[in-house]
Amino acid sequence: MKALLVALVVGMAIPAVAAFLLWYERRLLARLQVRHGPNRVGPQGLWQSLADIIKLLSKADTMPHTAHPWLFRLAPVMAFLPVFMAFASLPELDPHMNIGILYLSAILSLEVLAILAAGIGSHSKYALLGGLRATAQMVSYEVPLTLALLGPAMAAGSLNLATIVSHQHPLPYILTQPLGALSLFIAGMAEAHRPPFDLTEAESELVAGYHVEYSGVRFALFVVSEYAQLLFLAWLMAVVYLGGGPIWSLGLKILGTVSVVIWLRATLPRIRADQLMALGWKVLIPLTSLNLLWLVAWNL
Amino acid sequence: MRIKQISRGFLKGLQVTGIHLFRRPVTHPYPEQRAYTPPRFRGIHRLIVEDCVVCRACERVCPVNCLTISGVRGDNRRFILEQFDIDYSLCMFCDLCVEACPPHCLVMGPEFEIAAENRHSLRRSLLSQPKEEMV
Amino acid sequence: MTPNREEIVQEELMLNLGPQHPSTHGVFRMVLDLQGETIVGVTPYMGYLHRGFEKLAERRTAIQYQPYPDRWDYLAAMFDEMAYIGAGEALLGIQAPRRAQVLRGIVMELNRFASHLLWLGTFLLDVGALSPFLYTFREREMVLDLLMELTGARLTYAYMRFGGVHHDAEDVWLKKVRAGIPYFRQRLSEYRTLIDDNEIFRRRVEHIGIIDGTHALHYGLSGPMLRASGVPWDLRWKRPYGIYAEIPPRIITDLAGDTYARYKVRVEEMAVSLDLLEIFLDLVESGPIMASVPKVVKFPKQETYFAVEGPRGELGVYLVGNGTAYAQRMKIRPPSLFNLQVLSQLLIGHMVSDAVAILGSIDIVLGEVDR
């Protein structure tokens, strides 16, 4: 009963935090680009995301008449659910989940199905191209992501994230396994389609990629799931490599990670699809493997 | 060597964008802060009605025929302006009418907000301009 | 059971890019035939922004047509004005006084700088970098403010007249321009640190969309497109007009002919524009800004071709007079249109992402392509 209540509260809180992150990103990005950013709704424009969500909820529900009705309707929900389910593995929410890393990498790989469904179901060529790119990208980056998570798991000797956190005293794993931390960061950005890896929704090429045909509530679901994923991966980074900690230090670590992600967005151009694959297979997988080797050599 | 070069490129880029975080935003929140209009700005026309001699030079030179002018001959053989309309749905603010005006009674002012709800209200008469606006 | 490779039906995907697409810079439309993400065929369509400016020249008097060239290439309106006014002056046999010539040079180089700034920002936006767009627009806005103080409008200046310029520049304005130059130089080097060494940017733009000098000449390319292919052709010094005859040539070329070379040529041209501005500011001397021009301008029964080096290339006007105030015929040679012809050659074999980058590097303005 208590677990159900926690799940309910977390489920309610995550969209709110995602909306906050959306506002934070828009605001910080604006300041990095010598703009003001949203500053009309509420203090410092804080309620802008809320206003956007209300606007999206009140929009008419449109669906292209050539779209596949089931896939089209299912895709946003499918994008939404795995991210939310992944939060269950975090030590702050469930410290006793012993298969934490296994569970979250399994759940996160479901995300690709949603994007594929959106890409095919929309019956739009831009969406299809975006969906195909996303599929290749996410399948490829599963590997380095999992390998990068394997390092801390091996060092702590457990798949339980709480145990991994408790093993990071006094040194967080980012200091002992810098390669793994870097790989997790990059692979996580690619998993969450953050720029410069946002070629699934590359605005200048594919207009909006897989969610080009979506509007209203369904679009809102995509956006919320994207930012929830960003939150989740930042949280994971903070837990696995930055050493977790009490709630305030965890919050700061998450915000710091998100800020770096936004800073990178403001700085870097978008990577090309084949270069993205090359980066994943030729750079990140060797790097993470090297990290594991280094770990083995250290423990010998 | 190559890694060093690549990472230096990234770090220099991050530095440039990072510096901008501490610069003041250059965009203006528009309705509170007015847009910059220098003295020569070509906005909505202003007419000094008393000086107008109804020579219609402006009407003739206008490339888009957006001016409608009519006048009657007054008592002391001077023309009196009856109508001076500019259709702002046609006007392209090219300054040719101002240049052509012999008594220099037609000038262009700093206002640029001419949005209207329908086409008809874009047709404005310069005769009915409030006096205090005509500086 | 997996099917054999031969059994899989492969089809080309036809992708319609534009006319409403964020990175076709207006209403350009191209239909791409794709195999996977690789482009195997390109069909460009243009004409969505056709407004008949050549025909309008036959229905407006020479004086009335003066504000129209601003609308051809609305990002570099000064060059369009110069082309039209220059052609008209050649027909009428008028020579603008020296102060007007220098002022024309100043406003044209300012306008070239602004146009290249906009190109830089939108090109990087095409490649996917967000911030440089805002940074270049900040500087562009300063240049436009300067031009607005002089001419009264931000984009459609209507500044040049047959036989001179419309407004005189005050000393305060000239001082402002001079004070701006070091600032712009500093910002330019800031962009270069942000962009040049970025590995992702280099990999996105190097070795794509290559065209060599011979082909570039055959396609009739001009401007930075041609110079990036190693042909040192710049009308400002090869067919000098106005004040440029007195300036020592500074022609920027690059041999690579790829998208990165075009980027480099344009960025270096921006630095050259700033240098030229300093030279022009030193040349300013007092005097009249208008030659004596008849009240009613009538083009004689002659024809002429006058071309200027715009930011996009050779911008020419072919003007035929018939003894009245109207032109018998006017033909514009828009550099964007000629540069765009090569697009289908450049894109074949590249990916969709490259298509956007290459199109961005051509620097088209649809107002000029379609006229």
Coordinates of N, CA and C in Angstrom, one line a residue, chain C residues 167-269:
Chain C
H167 N 20.7 60.8 -48.6 CA 21.0 61.5 -47.4 C 22.5 61.7 -47.3
D168 N 22.9 62.8 -46.7 CA 24.3 63.0 -46.4 C 24.6 62.4 -45.0
A169 N 25.9 61.9 -44.9 CA 26.3 61.3 -43.6 C 26.9 62.4 -42.7
E170 N 26.4 62.5 -41.5 CA 27.0 63.5 -40.6 C 28.3 62.9 -40.1
D171 N 29.1 63.8 -39.5 CA 30.4 63.4 -39.0 C 30.2 62.4 -37.8
V172 N 29.1 62.7 -37.0 CA 28.8 61.8 -35.9 C 28.6 60.4 -36.4
W173 N 27.9 60.3 -37.5 CA 27.7 58.9 -38.0 C 28.9 58.2 -38.4
L174 N 29.8 59.0 -39.1 CA 31.0 58.4 -39.6 C 31.9 58.0 -38.4
K175 N 31.9 58.8 -37.4 CA 32.7 58.4 -36.2 C 32.1 57.2 -35.6
K176 N 30.8 57.0 -35.6 CA 30.2 55.8 -35.0 C 30.6 54.6 -35.8
V177 N 30.6 54.7 -37.1 CA 31.0 53.6 -37.9 C 32.5 53.2 -37.6
R178 N 33.3 54.2 -37.5 CA 34.7 54.0 -37.2 C 34.9 53.3 -35.8
A179 N 34.1 53.8 -34.9 CA 34.2 53.2 -33.5 C 33.7 51.8 -33.5
G180 N 32.8 51.4 -34.4 CA 32.3 50.1 -34.4 C 33.2 49.1 -34.9
I181 N 34.2 49.5 -35.8 CA 35.0 48.5 -36.5 C 35.8 47.6 -35.6
P182 N 36.6 48.2 -34.6 CA 37.3 47.3 -33.7 C 36.4 46.3 -32.9
Y183 N 35.2 46.8 -32.6 CA 34.3 45.9 -31.9 C 33.9 44.7 -32.8
F184 N 33.6 45.0 -34.0 CA 33.2 44.0 -35.0 C 34.4 43.0 -35.2
R185 N 35.6 43.5 -35.3 CA 36.7 42.6 -35.5 C 36.9 41.7 -34.3
Q186 N 36.7 42.2 -33.1 CA 36.8 41.4 -31.9 C 35.7 40.3 -31.9
R187 N 34.5 40.6 -32.3 CA 33.4 39.6 -32.3 C 33.7 38.6 -33.4
L188 N 34.3 39.0 -34.5 CA 34.6 38.1 -35.6 C 35.6 37.0 -35.1
S189 N 36.6 37.5 -34.4 CA 37.5 36.5 -33.9 C 36.9 35.6 -32.9
E190 N 35.9 36.1 -32.2 CA 35.2 35.3 -31.2 C 34.4 34.2 -31.9
Y191 N 33.8 34.5 -33.0 CA 33.0 33.5 -33.7 C 34.0 32.4 -34.2
R192 N 35.2 32.9 -34.6 CA 36.1 31.9 -35.2 C 36.6 31.0 -34.1
T193 N 36.8 31.5 -32.9 CA 37.2 30.5 -31.8 C 36.1 29.6 -31.5
L194 N 34.9 30.1 -31.6 CA 33.7 29.2 -31.3 C 33.5 28.1 -32.3
I195 N 33.8 28.5 -33.6 CA 33.4 27.6 -34.7 C 34.5 26.8 -35.3
D196 N 35.6 27.5 -35.6 CA 36.6 26.9 -36.4 C 37.2 25.6 -35.9
D197 N 37.5 25.6 -34.6 CA 38.2 24.4 -34.1 C 37.3 23.3 -33.6
N198 N 36.0 23.6 -33.8 CA 35.0 22.6 -33.3 C 35.0 21.3 -34.2
E199 N 35.4 20.2 -33.6 CA 35.5 19.0 -34.4 C 34.2 18.6 -35.1
I200 N 33.1 18.7 -34.4 CA 31.9 18.3 -35.0 C 31.6 19.2 -36.3
F201 N 31.8 20.5 -36.1 CA 31.6 21.4 -37.2 C 32.5 21.0 -38.4
R202 N 33.8 20.8 -38.1 CA 34.7 20.5 -39.2 C 34.3 19.2 -39.9
R203 N 33.8 18.2 -39.1 CA 33.5 17.0 -39.8 C 32.2 17.1 -40.5
R204 N 31.3 18.0 -40.1 CA 30.1 18.2 -40.8 C 30.3 18.9 -42.2
V205 N 31.3 19.8 -42.3 CA 31.3 20.6 -43.5 C 32.5 20.3 -44.3
E206 N 33.5 19.6 -43.8 CA 34.7 19.4 -44.7 C 34.4 18.3 -45.7
H207 N 34.9 18.4 -46.9 CA 34.8 17.4 -47.9 C 33.4 17.1 -48.3
I208 N 32.5 18.0 -48.2 CA 31.2 17.8 -48.7 C 30.9 18.9 -49.7
G209 N 30.1 18.6 -50.7 CA 29.7 19.6 -51.7 C 30.9 20.2 -52.4
I210 N 31.8 19.4 -52.9 CA 33.0 19.9 -53.6 C 32.7 20.2 -55.0
I211 N 33.2 21.4 -55.4 CA 33.2 21.7 -56.9 C 34.5 22.4 -57.2
D212 N 35.1 22.0 -58.3 CA 36.4 22.5 -58.7 C 36.2 23.8 -59.5
G213 N 37.3 24.5 -59.7 CA 37.3 25.8 -60.4 C 36.7 25.8 -61.8
T214 N 37.1 24.8 -62.5 CA 36.6 24.7 -63.9 C 35.1 24.5 -64.0
H215 N 34.6 23.6 -63.2 CA 33.2 23.3 -63.2 C 32.5 24.6 -62.6
A216 N 33.1 25.2 -61.6 CA 32.4 26.4 -61.1 C 32.3 27.4 -62.1
L217 N 33.3 27.6 -63.0 CA 33.2 28.6 -64.0 C 32.1 28.2 -65.1
H218 N 32.1 26.9 -65.4 CA 31.1 26.4 -66.4 C 29.7 26.6 -65.9
Y219 N 29.5 26.5 -64.6 CA 28.2 26.7 -64.1 C 27.8 28.1 -63.9
G220 N 28.7 29.0 -64.2 CA 28.4 30.4 -64.0 C 28.4 30.9 -62.6
L221 N 29.1 30.2 -61.7 CA 29.1 30.6 -60.3 C 29.8 31.9 -60.2
S222 N 29.5 32.6 -59.1 CA 30.3 33.9 -58.9 C 30.3 34.1 -57.4
G223 N 31.0 35.1 -57.0 CA 31.1 35.5 -55.6 C 31.9 34.5 -54.8
P224 N 31.6 34.4 -53.5 CA 32.3 33.4 -52.6 C 32.3 32.0 -53.1
M225 N 31.2 31.6 -53.8 CA 31.2 30.2 -54.3 C 32.3 30.0 -55.3
L226 N 32.6 30.9 -56.1 CA 33.6 30.8 -57.1 C 35.0 30.9 -56.5
R227 N 35.1 31.9 -55.6 CA 36.4 32.1 -55.0 C 36.8 30.9 -54.1
A228 N 35.8 30.2 -53.5 CA 36.2 29.1 -52.7 C 36.7 27.9 -53.5
S229 N 36.4 28.0 -54.8 CA 36.9 27.0 -55.7 C 38.3 27.4 -56.3
G230 N 38.8 28.4 -55.9 CA 40.2 28.8 -56.3 C 40.3 29.7 -57.5
V231 N 39.2 30.3 -57.9 CA 39.2 31.3 -59.0 C 39.2 32.7 -58.4
P232 N 40.3 33.4 -58.6 CA 40.3 34.8 -58.0 C 39.5 35.8 -58.8
W233 N 38.2 35.8 -58.7 CA 37.4 36.6 -59.5 C 36.5 37.5 -58.5
D234 N 36.8 38.7 -58.5 CA 36.0 39.6 -57.7 C 35.8 40.9 -58.5
L235 N 34.5 41.2 -58.8 CA 34.2 42.3 -59.7 C 34.7 43.7 -59.1
R236 N 34.8 43.7 -57.8 CA 35.2 45.0 -57.2 C 36.5 45.4 -57.7
W237 N 37.4 44.5 -58.1 CA 38.7 44.8 -58.6 C 38.9 44.4 -60.0
K238 N 38.2 43.4 -60.4 CA 38.3 42.9 -61.8 C 37.6 43.8 -62.8
R239 N 36.4 44.3 -62.4 CA 35.7 45.3 -63.2 C 35.3 46.4 -62.3
P240 N 36.3 47.2 -61.9 CA 36.0 48.2 -60.8 C 35.0 49.2 -61.1
Y241 N 34.2 49.5 -60.1 CA 33.2 50.6 -60.3 C 33.3 51.5 -59.1
G242 N 32.9 52.7 -59.2 CA 32.9 53.6 -58.1 C 34.3 53.8 -57.5
I243 N 34.3 53.8 -56.2 CA 35.5 54.1 -55.5 C 36.5 52.9 -55.5
Y244 N 36.0 51.7 -55.8 CA 36.9 50.6 -55.7 C 38.1 50.6 -56.6
A245 N 38.0 51.4 -57.7 CA 39.2 51.5 -58.6 C 40.4 51.9 -57.9
E246 N 40.2 52.7 -56.8 CA 41.4 53.3 -56.1 C 41.9 52.4 -55.0
I247 N 41.3 51.3 -54.7 CA 41.6 50.5 -53.6 C 42.5 49.3 -54.0
P248 N 43.6 49.0 -53.4 CA 44.4 47.8 -53.7 C 43.6 46.5 -53.5
P249 N 43.7 45.6 -54.5 CA 42.9 44.4 -54.4 C 43.1 43.5 -53.2
R250 N 42.0 43.0 -52.7 CA 42.1 42.0 -51.6 C 41.2 40.9 -51.9
I251 N 41.6 40.0 -52.7 CA 40.7 38.9 -53.2 C 41.0 37.7 -52.4
I252 N 40.0 37.2 -51.7 CA 40.1 36.0 -50.8 C 39.8 34.8 -51.7
T253 N 40.7 33.8 -51.7 CA 40.4 32.6 -52.4 C 40.7 31.4 -51.5
D254 N 40.1 30.2 -51.9 CA 40.5 29.0 -51.2 C 40.4 27.9 -52.2
L255 N 41.3 26.9 -52.1 CA 41.4 26.0 -53.2 C 40.5 24.8 -53.0
A256 N 40.0 24.5 -51.8 CA 39.4 23.3 -51.5 C 38.0 23.1 -52.3
G257 N 37.3 24.2 -52.4 CA 36.0 24.1 -53.1 C 34.9 23.4 -52.3
D258 N 35.1 23.1 -51.1 CA 34.1 22.4 -50.3 C 33.3 23.4 -49.4
T259 N 32.4 22.9 -48.6 CA 31.6 23.7 -47.8 C 32.4 24.5 -46.8
Y260 N 33.4 23.9 -46.3 CA 34.3 24.6 -45.3 C 35.0 25.7 -46.0
A261 N 35.4 25.5 -47.2 CA 36.2 26.6 -47.9 C 35.2 27.8 -48.1
R262 N 34.0 27.5 -48.5 CA 33.0 28.6 -48.6 C 32.8 29.3 -47.3
Y263 N 32.8 28.6 -46.3 CA 32.7 29.2 -44.9 C 33.9 30.1 -44.7
K264 N 35.1 29.6 -45.0 CA 36.3 30.3 -44.7 C 36.3 31.6 -45.5
V265 N 36.0 31.5 -46.8 CA 36.1 32.6 -47.7 C 35.1 33.7 -47.2
R266 N 33.9 33.3 -46.8 CA 33.0 34.4 -46.4 C 33.4 35.0 -45.1
V267 N 33.9 34.2 -44.2 CA 34.3 34.8 -42.9 C 35.5 35.8 -43.1
E268 N 36.4 35.4 -44.0 CA 37.6 36.3 -44.3 C 37.1 37.5 -45.0
E269 N 36.1 37.3 -45.9 CA 35.6 38.5 -46.6 C 35.0 39.5 -45.6

